[in-house]
mmCIF file of C-alpha atoms and ligand atoms in Angstrom:
data_model
loop_
_atom_site.group_PDB
_atom_site.id
_atom_site.type_symbol
_atom_site.label_atom_id
_atom_site.label_comp_id
_atom_site.label_asym_id
_atom_site.label_seq_id
_atom_site.Cartn_x
_atom_site.Cartn_y
_atom_site.Cartn_z
ATOM 1 C CA MET A 1 -0.012 0.065 -0.116
ATOM 2 C CA ASP A 2 1.566 3.344 -1.146
ATOM 3 C CA LEU A 3 0.559 5.853 2.131
ATOM 4 C CA THR A 4 3.361 8.484 0.670
ATOM 5 C CA THR A 5 2.356 12.112 0.710
ATOM 6 C CA THR A 6 4.154 15.491 0.348
ATOM 7 C CA TYR A 7 3.538 17.762 3.101
ATOM 8 C CA LEU A 8 5.207 21.433 2.683
ATOM 9 C CA GLY A 9 7.303 20.030 0.087
ATOM 10 C CA LEU A 10 8.311 17.293 2.215
ATOM 11 C CA LYS A 11 7.917 13.790 0.889
ATOM 12 C CA LEU A 12 6.677 11.553 3.662
ATOM 13 C CA ALA A 13 6.094 8.039 4.371
ATOM 14 C CA HIS A 14 2.729 8.580 5.288
ATOM 15 C CA PRO A 15 0.624 11.539 6.621
ATOM 16 C CA LEU A 16 0.464 10.763 10.522
ATOM 17 C CA MET A 17 2.400 12.613 12.847
ATOM 18 C CA PRO A 18 2.276 13.956 16.314
ATOM 19 C CA GLY A 19 1.213 17.588 16.576
ATOM 20 C CA ALA A 20 2.971 20.299 18.519
ATOM 21 C CA SER A 21 2.882 19.487 22.369
ATOM 22 C CA PRO A 22 5.446 18.754 24.915
ATOM 23 C CA LEU A 23 5.739 15.244 23.879
ATOM 24 C CA VAL A 24 9.155 16.592 22.473
ATOM 25 C CA ASP A 25 10.814 17.621 25.658
ATOM 26 C CA ASP A 26 11.754 14.070 26.291
ATOM 27 C CA LEU A 27 14.144 12.649 23.541
ATOM 28 C CA ASP A 28 12.957 9.060 24.822
ATOM 29 C CA THR A 29 9.428 9.623 24.062
ATOM 30 C CA VAL A 30 10.482 11.446 20.461
ATOM 31 C CA ARG A 31 12.516 8.208 19.974
ATOM 32 C CA ARG A 32 9.266 5.865 20.910
ATOM 33 C CA LEU A 33 7.141 8.219 18.242
ATOM 34 C CA GLU A 34 9.716 7.675 15.625
ATOM 35 C CA ASP A 35 9.606 3.843 16.544
ATOM 36 C CA ALA A 36 5.980 3.962 16.593
ATOM 37 C CA GLY A 37 5.803 5.350 12.727
ATOM 38 C CA ALA A 38 5.778 9.135 13.173
ATOM 39 C CA ALA A 39 6.127 10.766 9.497
ATOM 40 C CA ALA A 40 7.575 13.582 11.193
ATOM 41 C CA ILE A 41 8.070 15.344 14.679
ATOM 42 C CA VAL A 42 6.572 18.496 14.981
ATOM 43 C CA MET A 43 8.150 20.502 18.104
ATOM 44 C CA HIS A 44 6.006 22.427 20.599
ATOM 45 C CA SER A 45 6.114 25.981 20.226
ATOM 46 C CA LEU A 46 8.474 28.425 21.412
ATOM 47 C CA PHE A 47 6.305 31.831 22.365
ATOM 48 C CA GLU A 48 6.729 35.357 21.400
ATOM 49 C CA GLU A 49 6.594 35.877 25.118
ATOM 50 C CA GLN A 50 9.733 33.806 26.312
ATOM 51 C CA ILE A 51 11.726 35.459 23.536
ATOM 52 C CA ASN A 52 10.953 38.553 24.626
ATOM 53 C CA GLY A 53 11.336 37.573 28.165
ATOM 54 C CA GLU A 54 7.923 38.691 28.995
ATOM 55 C CA ASN A 55 5.698 37.391 31.690
ATOM 56 C CA GLN A 56 8.264 34.276 32.415
ATOM 57 C CA VAL A 57 6.447 33.611 35.681
ATOM 58 C CA ALA A 58 3.106 34.310 35.131
ATOM 59 C CA LEU A 59 3.375 31.926 31.924
ATOM 60 C CA ARG A 60 5.086 29.108 33.891
ATOM 61 C CA GLU A 61 2.237 29.140 36.626
ATOM 62 C CA ASP A 62 -0.435 29.237 34.065
ATOM 63 C CA GLU A 63 1.259 26.238 32.033
ATOM 64 C CA ALA A 64 1.782 24.497 35.115
ATOM 65 C CA ARG A 65 -1.963 25.250 36.135
ATOM 66 C CA SER A 66 -3.490 24.189 33.096
ATOM 67 C CA PHE A 67 -1.351 20.971 32.644
ATOM 68 C CA GLY A 68 -2.200 20.520 36.260
ATOM 69 C CA THR A 69 -6.190 20.000 34.417
ATOM 70 C CA LEU A 70 -4.943 17.047 32.089
ATOM 71 C CA GLU A 71 -6.245 13.628 33.037
ATOM 72 C CA SER A 72 -3.860 12.122 35.533
ATOM 73 C CA ASP A 73 -3.201 8.817 33.204
ATOM 74 C CA SER A 74 -2.051 11.070 30.357
ATOM 75 C CA HIS A 75 1.484 10.100 28.856
ATOM 76 C CA PHE A 76 2.277 13.900 29.339
ATOM 77 C CA PRO A 77 5.932 13.808 30.140
ATOM 78 C CA ARG A 78 7.520 15.640 33.142
ATOM 79 C CA ILE A 79 7.243 18.999 32.707
ATOM 80 C CA ASP A 80 10.381 20.839 32.952
ATOM 81 C CA PRO A 81 10.526 24.707 32.957
ATOM 82 C CA PHE A 82 13.359 24.870 30.469
ATOM 83 C CA THR A 83 10.514 24.543 27.899
ATOM 84 C CA LEU A 84 10.191 28.292 28.638
ATOM 85 C CA ASP A 85 14.127 29.126 27.701
ATOM 86 C CA PRO A 86 14.820 29.915 24.014
ATOM 87 C CA ASP A 87 18.498 28.527 23.781
ATOM 88 C CA ARG A 88 17.339 25.286 25.180
ATOM 89 C CA TYR A 89 14.553 25.194 22.793
ATOM 90 C CA LEU A 90 17.043 25.583 19.989
ATOM 91 C CA GLU A 91 19.253 22.808 21.671
ATOM 92 C CA GLN A 92 16.580 20.545 21.648
ATOM 93 C CA VAL A 93 15.693 21.121 18.031
ATOM 94 C CA ARG A 94 19.688 20.184 17.694
ATOM 95 C CA ARG A 95 19.440 16.913 19.859
ATOM 96 C CA ILE A 96 15.758 15.710 18.032
ATOM 97 C CA LYS A 97 17.182 16.267 14.801
ATOM 98 C CA ALA A 98 20.278 14.322 15.823
ATOM 99 C CA ALA A 99 18.046 11.661 17.087
ATOM 100 C CA VAL A 100 15.438 10.766 14.620
ATOM 101 C CA ARG A 101 15.867 10.304 10.431
ATOM 102 C CA VAL A 102 12.403 11.709 10.149
ATOM 103 C CA PRO A 103 11.762 15.379 9.262
ATOM 104 C CA VAL A 104 11.643 17.732 12.582
ATOM 105 C CA ILE A 105 9.256 20.544 12.077
ATOM 106 C CA GLY A 106 10.027 23.510 14.538
ATOM 107 C CA SER A 107 7.311 25.786 15.870
ATOM 108 C CA LEU A 108 7.091 29.478 16.619
ATOM 109 C CA ASN A 109 3.985 31.126 18.392
ATOM 110 C CA GLY A 110 3.500 34.771 18.319
ATOM 111 C CA THR A 111 1.110 37.712 16.907
ATOM 112 C CA THR A 112 3.142 40.549 16.565
ATOM 113 C CA PRO A 113 5.574 40.805 13.694
ATOM 114 C CA GLY A 114 9.150 41.800 15.968
ATOM 115 C CA GLY A 115 12.534 40.887 16.487
ATOM 116 C CA TRP A 116 11.375 37.659 18.317
ATOM 117 C CA VAL A 117 10.657 36.786 14.688
ATOM 118 C CA GLU A 118 14.570 36.512 14.307
ATOM 119 C CA SER A 119 14.030 32.737 16.247
ATOM 120 C CA ALA A 120 12.619 31.865 12.996
ATOM 121 C CA ARG A 121 16.269 31.719 11.522
ATOM 122 C CA LEU A 122 17.696 30.230 14.586
ATOM 123 C CA ILE A 123 15.128 27.288 14.258
ATOM 124 C CA GLU A 124 16.294 26.886 10.662
ATOM 125 C CA GLN A 125 19.802 26.926 11.507
ATOM 126 C CA ALA A 126 19.285 24.424 14.457
ATOM 127 C CA GLY A 127 18.431 22.125 12.097
ATOM 128 C CA ALA A 128 14.292 22.263 11.464
ATOM 129 C CA ASP A 129 13.357 20.829 8.349
ATOM 130 C CA ALA A 130 10.168 23.447 7.854
ATOM 131 C CA LEU A 131 8.803 25.666 10.615
ATOM 132 C CA GLU A 132 5.053 25.928 11.994
ATOM 133 C CA LEU A 133 3.871 29.577 12.898
ATOM 134 C CA ASN A 134 1.110 29.409 15.708
ATOM 135 C CA VAL A 135 -0.908 32.739 15.475
ATOM 136 C CA TYR A 136 -2.741 32.060 18.127
ATOM 137 C CA PHE A 137 -4.503 35.441 19.028
ATOM 138 C CA LEU A 138 -7.553 36.577 21.137
ATOM 139 C CA ALA A 139 -9.215 39.717 19.658
ATOM 140 C CA THR A 140 -10.199 41.497 22.740
ATOM 141 C CA ASP A 141 -9.785 45.105 21.918
ATOM 142 C CA PRO A 142 -12.982 46.584 20.989
ATOM 143 C CA GLY A 143 -11.154 49.318 19.028
ATOM 144 C CA GLU A 144 -9.536 46.792 16.689
ATOM 145 C CA THR A 145 -11.502 45.667 13.732
ATOM 146 C CA GLY A 146 -11.250 42.134 12.147
ATOM 147 C CA ALA A 147 -9.498 43.522 9.241
ATOM 148 C CA GLU A 148 -6.507 45.010 11.289
ATOM 149 C CA VAL A 149 -6.131 41.679 13.226
ATOM 150 C CA GLU A 150 -6.131 39.656 9.575
ATOM 151 C CA THR A 151 -3.541 42.434 8.007
ATOM 152 C CA ARG A 152 -1.499 41.960 11.096
ATOM 153 C CA LEU A 153 -1.265 38.149 10.651
ATOM 154 C CA LEU A 154 -0.513 38.387 6.995
ATOM 155 C CA ASP A 155 2.341 41.050 7.734
ATOM 156 C CA LEU A 156 3.502 38.427 10.285
ATOM 157 C CA VAL A 157 3.538 35.181 7.779
ATOM 158 C CA HIS A 158 5.033 37.386 5.224
ATOM 159 C CA THR A 159 7.998 38.737 7.875
ATOM 160 C CA VAL A 160 8.570 34.990 9.020
ATOM 161 C CA LYS A 161 8.451 33.768 5.285
ATOM 162 C CA GLN A 162 11.362 36.268 4.487
ATOM 163 C CA ALA A 163 13.397 35.177 7.099
ATOM 164 C CA VAL A 164 13.574 31.361 6.686
ATOM 165 C CA LYS A 165 14.217 29.185 3.427
ATOM 166 C CA ILE A 166 12.569 26.132 5.311
ATOM 167 C CA PRO A 167 9.172 25.894 4.177
ATOM 168 C CA LEU A 168 6.727 27.551 6.697
ATOM 169 C CA ALA A 169 3.129 26.063 7.790
ATOM 170 C CA VAL A 170 0.510 28.986 9.460
ATOM 171 C CA LYS A 171 -1.578 27.281 12.264
ATOM 172 C CA LEU A 172 -4.771 29.107 12.346
ATOM 173 C CA SER A 173 -7.752 29.399 14.401
ATOM 174 C CA PRO A 174 -11.175 28.837 12.776
ATOM 175 C CA PHE A 175 -12.542 32.136 14.612
ATOM 176 C CA TYR A 176 -12.101 34.563 11.418
ATOM 177 C CA SER A 177 -15.011 35.931 9.794
ATOM 178 C CA SER A 178 -13.527 34.668 6.068
ATOM 179 C CA ILE A 179 -11.389 31.876 6.457
ATOM 180 C CA VAL A 180 -11.326 31.054 2.885
ATOM 181 C CA ASN A 181 -10.175 34.217 1.771
ATOM 182 C CA LEU A 182 -7.771 34.616 4.913
ATOM 183 C CA ALA A 183 -6.456 31.020 3.705
ATOM 184 C CA CYS A 184 -6.072 32.220 0.350
ATOM 185 C CA GLU A 185 -3.999 35.391 1.323
ATOM 186 C CA ILE A 186 -1.796 33.190 3.449
ATOM 187 C CA ASP A 187 -1.437 30.994 0.442
ATOM 188 C CA ALA A 188 -0.301 34.150 -1.633
ATOM 189 C CA ARG A 189 2.250 35.107 0.764
ATOM 190 C CA GLY A 190 4.112 31.858 0.009
ATOM 191 C CA ALA A 191 3.025 29.839 3.360
ATOM 192 C CA ASN A 192 3.694 25.846 2.114
ATOM 193 C CA GLY A 193 0.841 24.738 4.395
ATOM 194 C CA LEU A 194 -1.718 25.262 6.803
ATOM 195 C CA VAL A 195 -2.460 23.954 10.004
ATOM 196 C CA LEU A 196 -6.409 23.767 10.606
ATOM 197 C CA PHE A 197 -7.185 24.603 13.730
ATOM 198 C CA ASN A 198 -5.486 25.847 16.810
ATOM 199 C CA ARG A 199 -7.535 24.661 19.936
ATOM 200 C CA PHE A 200 -8.859 27.283 22.072
ATOM 201 C CA TYR A 201 -8.306 26.725 25.681
ATOM 202 C CA GLN A 202 -11.104 28.225 27.315
ATOM 203 C CA PRO A 203 -10.809 29.106 31.121
ATOM 204 C CA ASP A 204 -13.528 27.919 33.741
ATOM 205 C CA ILE A 205 -14.925 29.592 36.202
ATOM 206 C CA GLU A 206 -14.619 28.389 39.669
ATOM 207 C CA ILE A 207 -17.620 29.694 41.283
ATOM 208 C CA GLU A 208 -16.474 28.954 45.100
ATOM 209 C CA ARG A 209 -13.096 30.348 44.810
ATOM 210 C CA LEU A 210 -14.437 33.187 42.322
ATOM 211 C CA GLU A 211 -11.428 32.408 39.871
ATOM 212 C CA ALA A 212 -11.122 32.023 36.445
ATOM 213 C CA MET A 213 -9.334 28.921 35.643
ATOM 214 C CA PRO A 214 -6.984 27.835 32.772
ATOM 215 C CA THR A 215 -8.154 24.433 31.604
ATOM 216 C CA LEU A 216 -6.595 22.040 29.314
ATOM 217 C CA ARG A 217 -8.972 19.547 28.201
ATOM 218 C CA LEU A 218 -7.898 16.743 25.850
ATOM 219 C CA SER A 219 -10.135 16.467 22.408
ATOM 220 C CA GLU A 220 -12.332 14.253 21.523
ATOM 221 C CA SER A 221 -13.316 13.102 17.882
ATOM 222 C CA ASP A 222 -16.408 15.471 17.707
ATOM 223 C CA GLU A 223 -13.986 18.045 17.286
ATOM 224 C CA LEU A 224 -12.749 16.752 13.621
ATOM 225 C CA LEU A 225 -15.740 17.980 11.890
ATOM 226 C CA LEU A 226 -15.223 21.607 12.418
ATOM 227 C CA ARG A 227 -11.592 20.739 10.600
ATOM 228 C CA LEU A 228 -13.518 18.292 8.214
ATOM 229 C CA ARG A 229 -15.710 21.021 6.957
ATOM 230 C CA TRP A 230 -13.117 23.566 6.323
ATOM 231 C CA THR A 231 -10.502 21.270 4.983
ATOM 232 C CA ALA A 232 -12.792 19.933 2.423
ATOM 233 C CA ILE A 233 -13.675 23.591 1.581
ATOM 234 C CA LEU A 234 -10.150 24.686 1.333
ATOM 235 C CA SER A 235 -9.095 21.378 -0.700
ATOM 236 C CA GLY A 236 -7.798 22.010 -4.080
ATOM 237 C CA ARG A 237 -8.271 25.960 -3.807
ATOM 238 C CA VAL A 238 -4.983 26.586 -2.315
ATOM 239 C CA ARG A 239 -1.324 25.917 -3.319
ATOM 240 C CA ALA A 240 -0.382 25.159 0.421
ATOM 241 C CA SER A 241 -0.732 21.597 1.668
ATOM 242 C CA ILE A 242 -3.012 21.146 4.520
ATOM 243 C CA ALA A 243 -2.582 19.433 7.778
ATOM 244 C CA ILE A 244 -5.666 18.553 10.157
ATOM 245 C CA THR A 245 -5.162 19.081 13.963
ATOM 246 C CA GLY A 246 -7.752 18.539 16.444
ATOM 247 C CA GLY A 247 -9.922 15.319 17.167
ATOM 248 C CA VAL A 248 -7.996 12.804 15.459
ATOM 249 C CA HIS A 249 -8.220 9.771 17.550
ATOM 250 C CA SER A 250 -8.912 6.711 15.297
ATOM 251 C CA ALA A 251 -8.040 5.265 11.668
ATOM 252 C CA THR A 252 -11.781 6.204 10.943
ATOM 253 C CA ASP A 253 -10.785 9.843 11.806
ATOM 254 C CA ALA A 254 -7.411 9.768 9.986
ATOM 255 C CA ILE A 255 -9.440 8.515 6.756
ATOM 256 C CA LYS A 256 -12.048 11.492 7.184
ATOM 257 C CA ALA A 257 -9.293 13.832 7.533
ATOM 258 C CA ILE A 258 -7.616 12.647 4.350
ATOM 259 C CA MET A 259 -10.950 12.310 2.078
ATOM 260 C CA ALA A 260 -11.559 15.919 3.268
ATOM 261 C CA GLY A 261 -8.423 17.180 1.866
ATOM 262 C CA ALA A 262 -5.580 16.823 4.363
ATOM 263 C CA HIS A 263 -1.856 16.077 3.084
ATOM 264 C CA ALA A 264 -1.249 15.375 6.881
ATOM 265 C CA VAL A 265 -2.734 14.463 10.134
ATOM 266 C CA GLN A 266 -1.551 15.338 13.065
ATOM 267 C CA MET A 267 -2.252 14.127 16.724
ATOM 268 C CA VAL A 268 -2.080 14.840 20.385
ATOM 269 C CA SER A 269 -4.524 14.260 22.664
ATOM 270 C CA THR A 270 -5.127 10.312 21.647
ATOM 271 C CA LEU A 271 -0.844 10.135 21.951
ATOM 272 C CA LEU A 272 -0.975 11.893 25.679
ATOM 273 C CA ARG A 273 -4.222 9.462 26.200
ATOM 274 C CA HIS A 274 -2.549 6.156 24.735
ATOM 275 C CA GLY A 275 1.156 6.806 24.149
ATOM 276 C CA PRO A 276 3.268 6.854 21.195
ATOM 277 C CA ARG A 277 2.148 3.272 20.362
ATOM 278 C CA GLN A 278 -1.233 4.737 19.208
ATOM 279 C CA LEU A 279 0.333 6.339 15.999
ATOM 280 C CA ARG A 280 1.350 2.461 14.719
ATOM 281 C CA VAL A 281 -2.418 1.448 16.039
ATOM 282 C CA ILE A 282 -3.901 4.251 13.567
ATOM 283 C CA ARG A 283 -1.366 3.560 10.750
ATOM 284 C CA GLU A 284 -2.418 0.087 10.899
ATOM 285 C CA GLY A 285 -6.146 0.464 11.060
ATOM 286 C CA VAL A 286 -5.916 2.836 7.944
ATOM 287 C CA ILE A 287 -3.990 0.445 5.709
ATOM 288 C CA ALA A 288 -6.632 -2.224 6.608
ATOM 289 C CA TRP A 289 -9.358 0.062 5.340
ATOM 290 C CA LEU A 290 -7.563 1.094 2.480
ATOM 291 C CA GLN A 291 -7.203 -2.654 1.454
ATOM 292 C CA ASP A 292 -10.631 -3.748 2.383
ATOM 293 C CA HIS A 293 -11.894 -0.806 0.109
ATOM 294 C CA GLY A 294 -9.877 -1.524 -2.730
ATOM 295 C CA TYR A 295 -7.170 1.603 -2.740
ATOM 296 C CA GLU A 296 -4.052 0.915 -3.918
ATOM 297 C CA SER A 297 -2.885 4.146 -2.278
ATOM 298 C CA ILE A 298 -3.816 7.099 -0.161
ATOM 299 C CA ASN A 299 -3.547 9.724 -2.802
ATOM 300 C CA GLN A 300 -6.359 7.773 -4.374
ATOM 301 C CA MET A 301 -8.190 8.680 -1.598
ATOM 302 C CA ARG A 302 -7.051 12.323 -0.558
ATOM 303 C CA GLY A 303 -9.716 15.049 -1.373
ATOM 304 C CA SER A 304 -12.491 12.395 -2.769
ATOM 305 C CA MET A 305 -14.676 14.297 0.010
ATOM 306 C CA GLY A 306 -13.897 17.815 -0.487
ATOM 307 C CA LEU A 307 -16.328 20.557 -1.779
ATOM 308 C CA ARG A 308 -15.186 20.599 -5.348
ATOM 309 C CA THR A 309 -15.099 16.452 -5.541
ATOM 310 C CA CYS A 310 -17.287 15.103 -3.438
ATOM 311 C CA PRO A 311 -20.862 13.620 -4.366
ATOM 312 C CA ASP A 312 -22.944 16.370 -2.342
ATOM 313 C CA PRO A 313 -21.337 19.302 -1.998
ATOM 314 C CA ALA A 314 -24.297 21.153 -0.699
ATOM 315 C CA ALA A 315 -23.711 19.553 3.112
ATOM 316 C CA TYR A 316 -20.541 21.782 3.392
ATOM 317 C CA GLU A 317 -22.543 24.551 2.673
ATOM 318 C CA ARG A 318 -25.529 26.634 3.758
ATOM 319 C CA ALA A 319 -27.790 25.002 1.714
ATOM 320 C CA ASN A 320 -27.696 22.056 3.862
ATOM 321 C CA TYR A 321 -28.454 24.007 7.004
ATOM 322 C CA LEU A 322 -32.172 24.030 6.674
ATOM 323 C CA ARG A 323 -32.358 19.866 5.613
ATOM 324 C CA VAL A 324 -30.170 19.283 8.830
ATOM 325 C CA LEU A 325 -32.236 21.318 11.204
ATOM 326 C CA THR A 326 -35.546 19.694 9.978
ATOM 327 C CA SER A 327 -34.204 16.494 9.503
ATOM 328 C CA TRP A 328 -33.810 15.922 13.325
ATOM 329 C CA ARG A 329 -35.689 13.043 14.746
ATOM 330 C CA PRO A 330 -36.210 12.190 18.898
ATOM 331 C CA GLY A 331 -33.766 9.627 19.301
ATOM 332 C CA GLY A 332 -30.931 11.302 17.498
ATOM 333 C CA ARG A 333 -32.230 9.001 14.486
ATOM 334 C CA ARG A 334 -30.572 10.053 11.163
ATOM 335 C CA VAL A 335 -32.481 10.917 8.233
ATOM 336 C CA PRO A 336 -30.202 10.432 5.173
ATOM 337 C CA MET A 337 -29.678 13.785 3.280
ATOM 338 C CA SER A 338 -29.034 12.754 -0.057
ATOM 339 C CA SER A 339 -29.173 9.167 -2.187
ATOM 340 C CA PRO A 340 -25.486 7.470 -1.389
ATOM 341 C CA ARG A 341 -23.607 7.333 -4.116
ATOM 342 C CA ARG A 342 -20.223 5.169 -4.371
ATOM 343 C CA LEU A 343 -17.334 7.538 -4.088
ATOM 344 C CA GLN A 344 -15.673 8.614 -7.027
ATOM 345 C CA ALA A 345 -12.355 9.280 -5.926
ATOM 346 C CA GLN A 346 -10.792 11.897 -7.645
ATOM 347 C CA PRO A 347 -7.193 12.574 -6.375
ATOM 348 C CA LEU A 348 -5.974 16.213 -6.085
ATOM 349 C CA ASP A 349 -2.230 17.102 -6.841
ATOM 350 C CA ASP A 350 0.062 17.340 -3.816
ATOM 351 C CA GLY A 351 0.345 20.261 -2.146
ATOM 352 C CA ILE A 352 3.807 22.183 -2.406
HETATM 353 C C1 FMN B 401 -0.487 19.632 26.554
HETATM 354 C C2 FMN B 401 -0.772 20.212 25.023
HETATM 355 C C3 FMN B 401 0.387 20.748 24.610
HETATM 356 C C4 FMN B 401 0.280 22.047 23.517
HETATM 357 N N1 FMN B 401 1.520 22.642 23.136
HETATM 358 C C5 FMN B 401 1.290 23.312 21.932
HETATM 359 C C6 FMN B 401 2.247 23.975 21.751
HETATM 360 O O1 FMN B 401 3.310 24.444 21.824
HETATM 361 N N2 FMN B 401 2.266 24.753 20.307
HETATM 362 C C7 FMN B 401 1.213 24.567 19.490
HETATM 363 O O2 FMN B 401 1.017 25.037 18.274
HETATM 364 N N3 FMN B 401 -0.092 23.717 19.557
HETATM 365 C C8 FMN B 401 0.086 23.032 20.968
HETATM 366 N N4 FMN B 401 -0.398 22.542 21.572
HETATM 367 C C9 FMN B 401 -1.867 21.972 20.311
HETATM 368 C C10 FMN B 401 -1.959 20.636 19.688
HETATM 369 O O3 FMN B 401 -0.575 20.832 18.755
HETATM 370 C C11 FMN B 401 -3.022 20.188 18.938
HETATM 371 O O4 FMN B 401 -3.469 21.161 17.835
HETATM 372 C C12 FMN B 401 -4.126 20.214 19.437
HETATM 373 O O5 FMN B 401 -3.867 19.801 21.007
HETATM 374 C C13 FMN B 401 -5.421 19.742 18.821
HETATM 375 O O6 FMN B 401 -4.862 18.529 18.658
HETATM 376 P P1 FMN B 401 -5.777 16.967 19.535
HETATM 377 O O7 FMN B 401 -6.958 16.891 19.165
HETATM 378 O O8 FMN B 401 -4.907 15.841 18.693
HETATM 379 O O9 FMN B 401 -4.838 17.088 20.599
HETATM 380 C C14 FMN B 401 -0.627 21.541 22.710
HETATM 381 C C15 FMN B 401 -1.646 20.601 23.182
HETATM 382 C C16 FMN B 401 -1.506 20.214 24.313
HETATM 383 C C17 FMN B 401 -2.893 19.338 24.733
#
């Protein structure tokens, strides 16, 4: 079975990889991820605030508190404050690069163009094969328009793209008013990949202590649906390759992601829950499914459920809204939206 895929211009053995997370803080865990068949290793992020030396204490406390809310039996490695030190981050990139044969993708997390962006070049020099830029931003200023937020993001993408020669992926949140337009603008600035989507960590309210608590809950498969829709809508419309991150927990989830058009499928929560070996379980599940359904390669399946290629494109658009609402039946019974039609797999070109 040919599982190969091209993501960010990198030829990978298959699309499955760990997403950005502290799983990479521990070299032994990184080796276990590679042994379990990770097609690439995505580093956790180096944050703008860390590079600028801002709020180190607050960050450290916040991180420790929110990680404390993770499931107790998770495979989350021991938290080491070194994760907040840019020099040690670069050293970890070098060590991981020396330890594994698969591509290593560095990660920068920030929102404003500025001197910290120099770190992109340092991550490249440390040996990263590509860079993921996470633009996690909460627009809380009533005086700032959506257009201003997007312009700043695009300027940042442009600046980082200019700073490095390695491929650049942009990890986006879904909360933009015109995500397709924004994706096309990012594409036009030369980004090589889009990573859909960031998860926002919502603070909870502790009603006895009157505290806003940072919480970090691991995802469930239902979070994948948002990613499937927008990947399907973007599939074939941008030159950049697409990675899905969020809600992939099983072989079925990974197959859906690829059918929607993903070139890469990133996982974190399921690896924290079940450990690195879950990568192998999911890959074997994907292979078995492809064989059972007569596929010869993963490319044959990729994008077959994209907006432009799937049998019922209206399912991704507003046209289906009324049908879905009026089709609800007590007990959660589902009413078919359209007559089922055998999939005509129409592979799309690999992304850059
Ligand atoms: C403990 C933890 C740490 C994370 N750290 C980062 C990070 O440093 N940078 C980043 O871009 N995403 C980070 N993420 C987000 C993940 O990369 C991923 O996008 C998100 O968890 C959704 O994928 P999942 O449903 O497979 O968990 C982190 C997630 C978790 C659970």
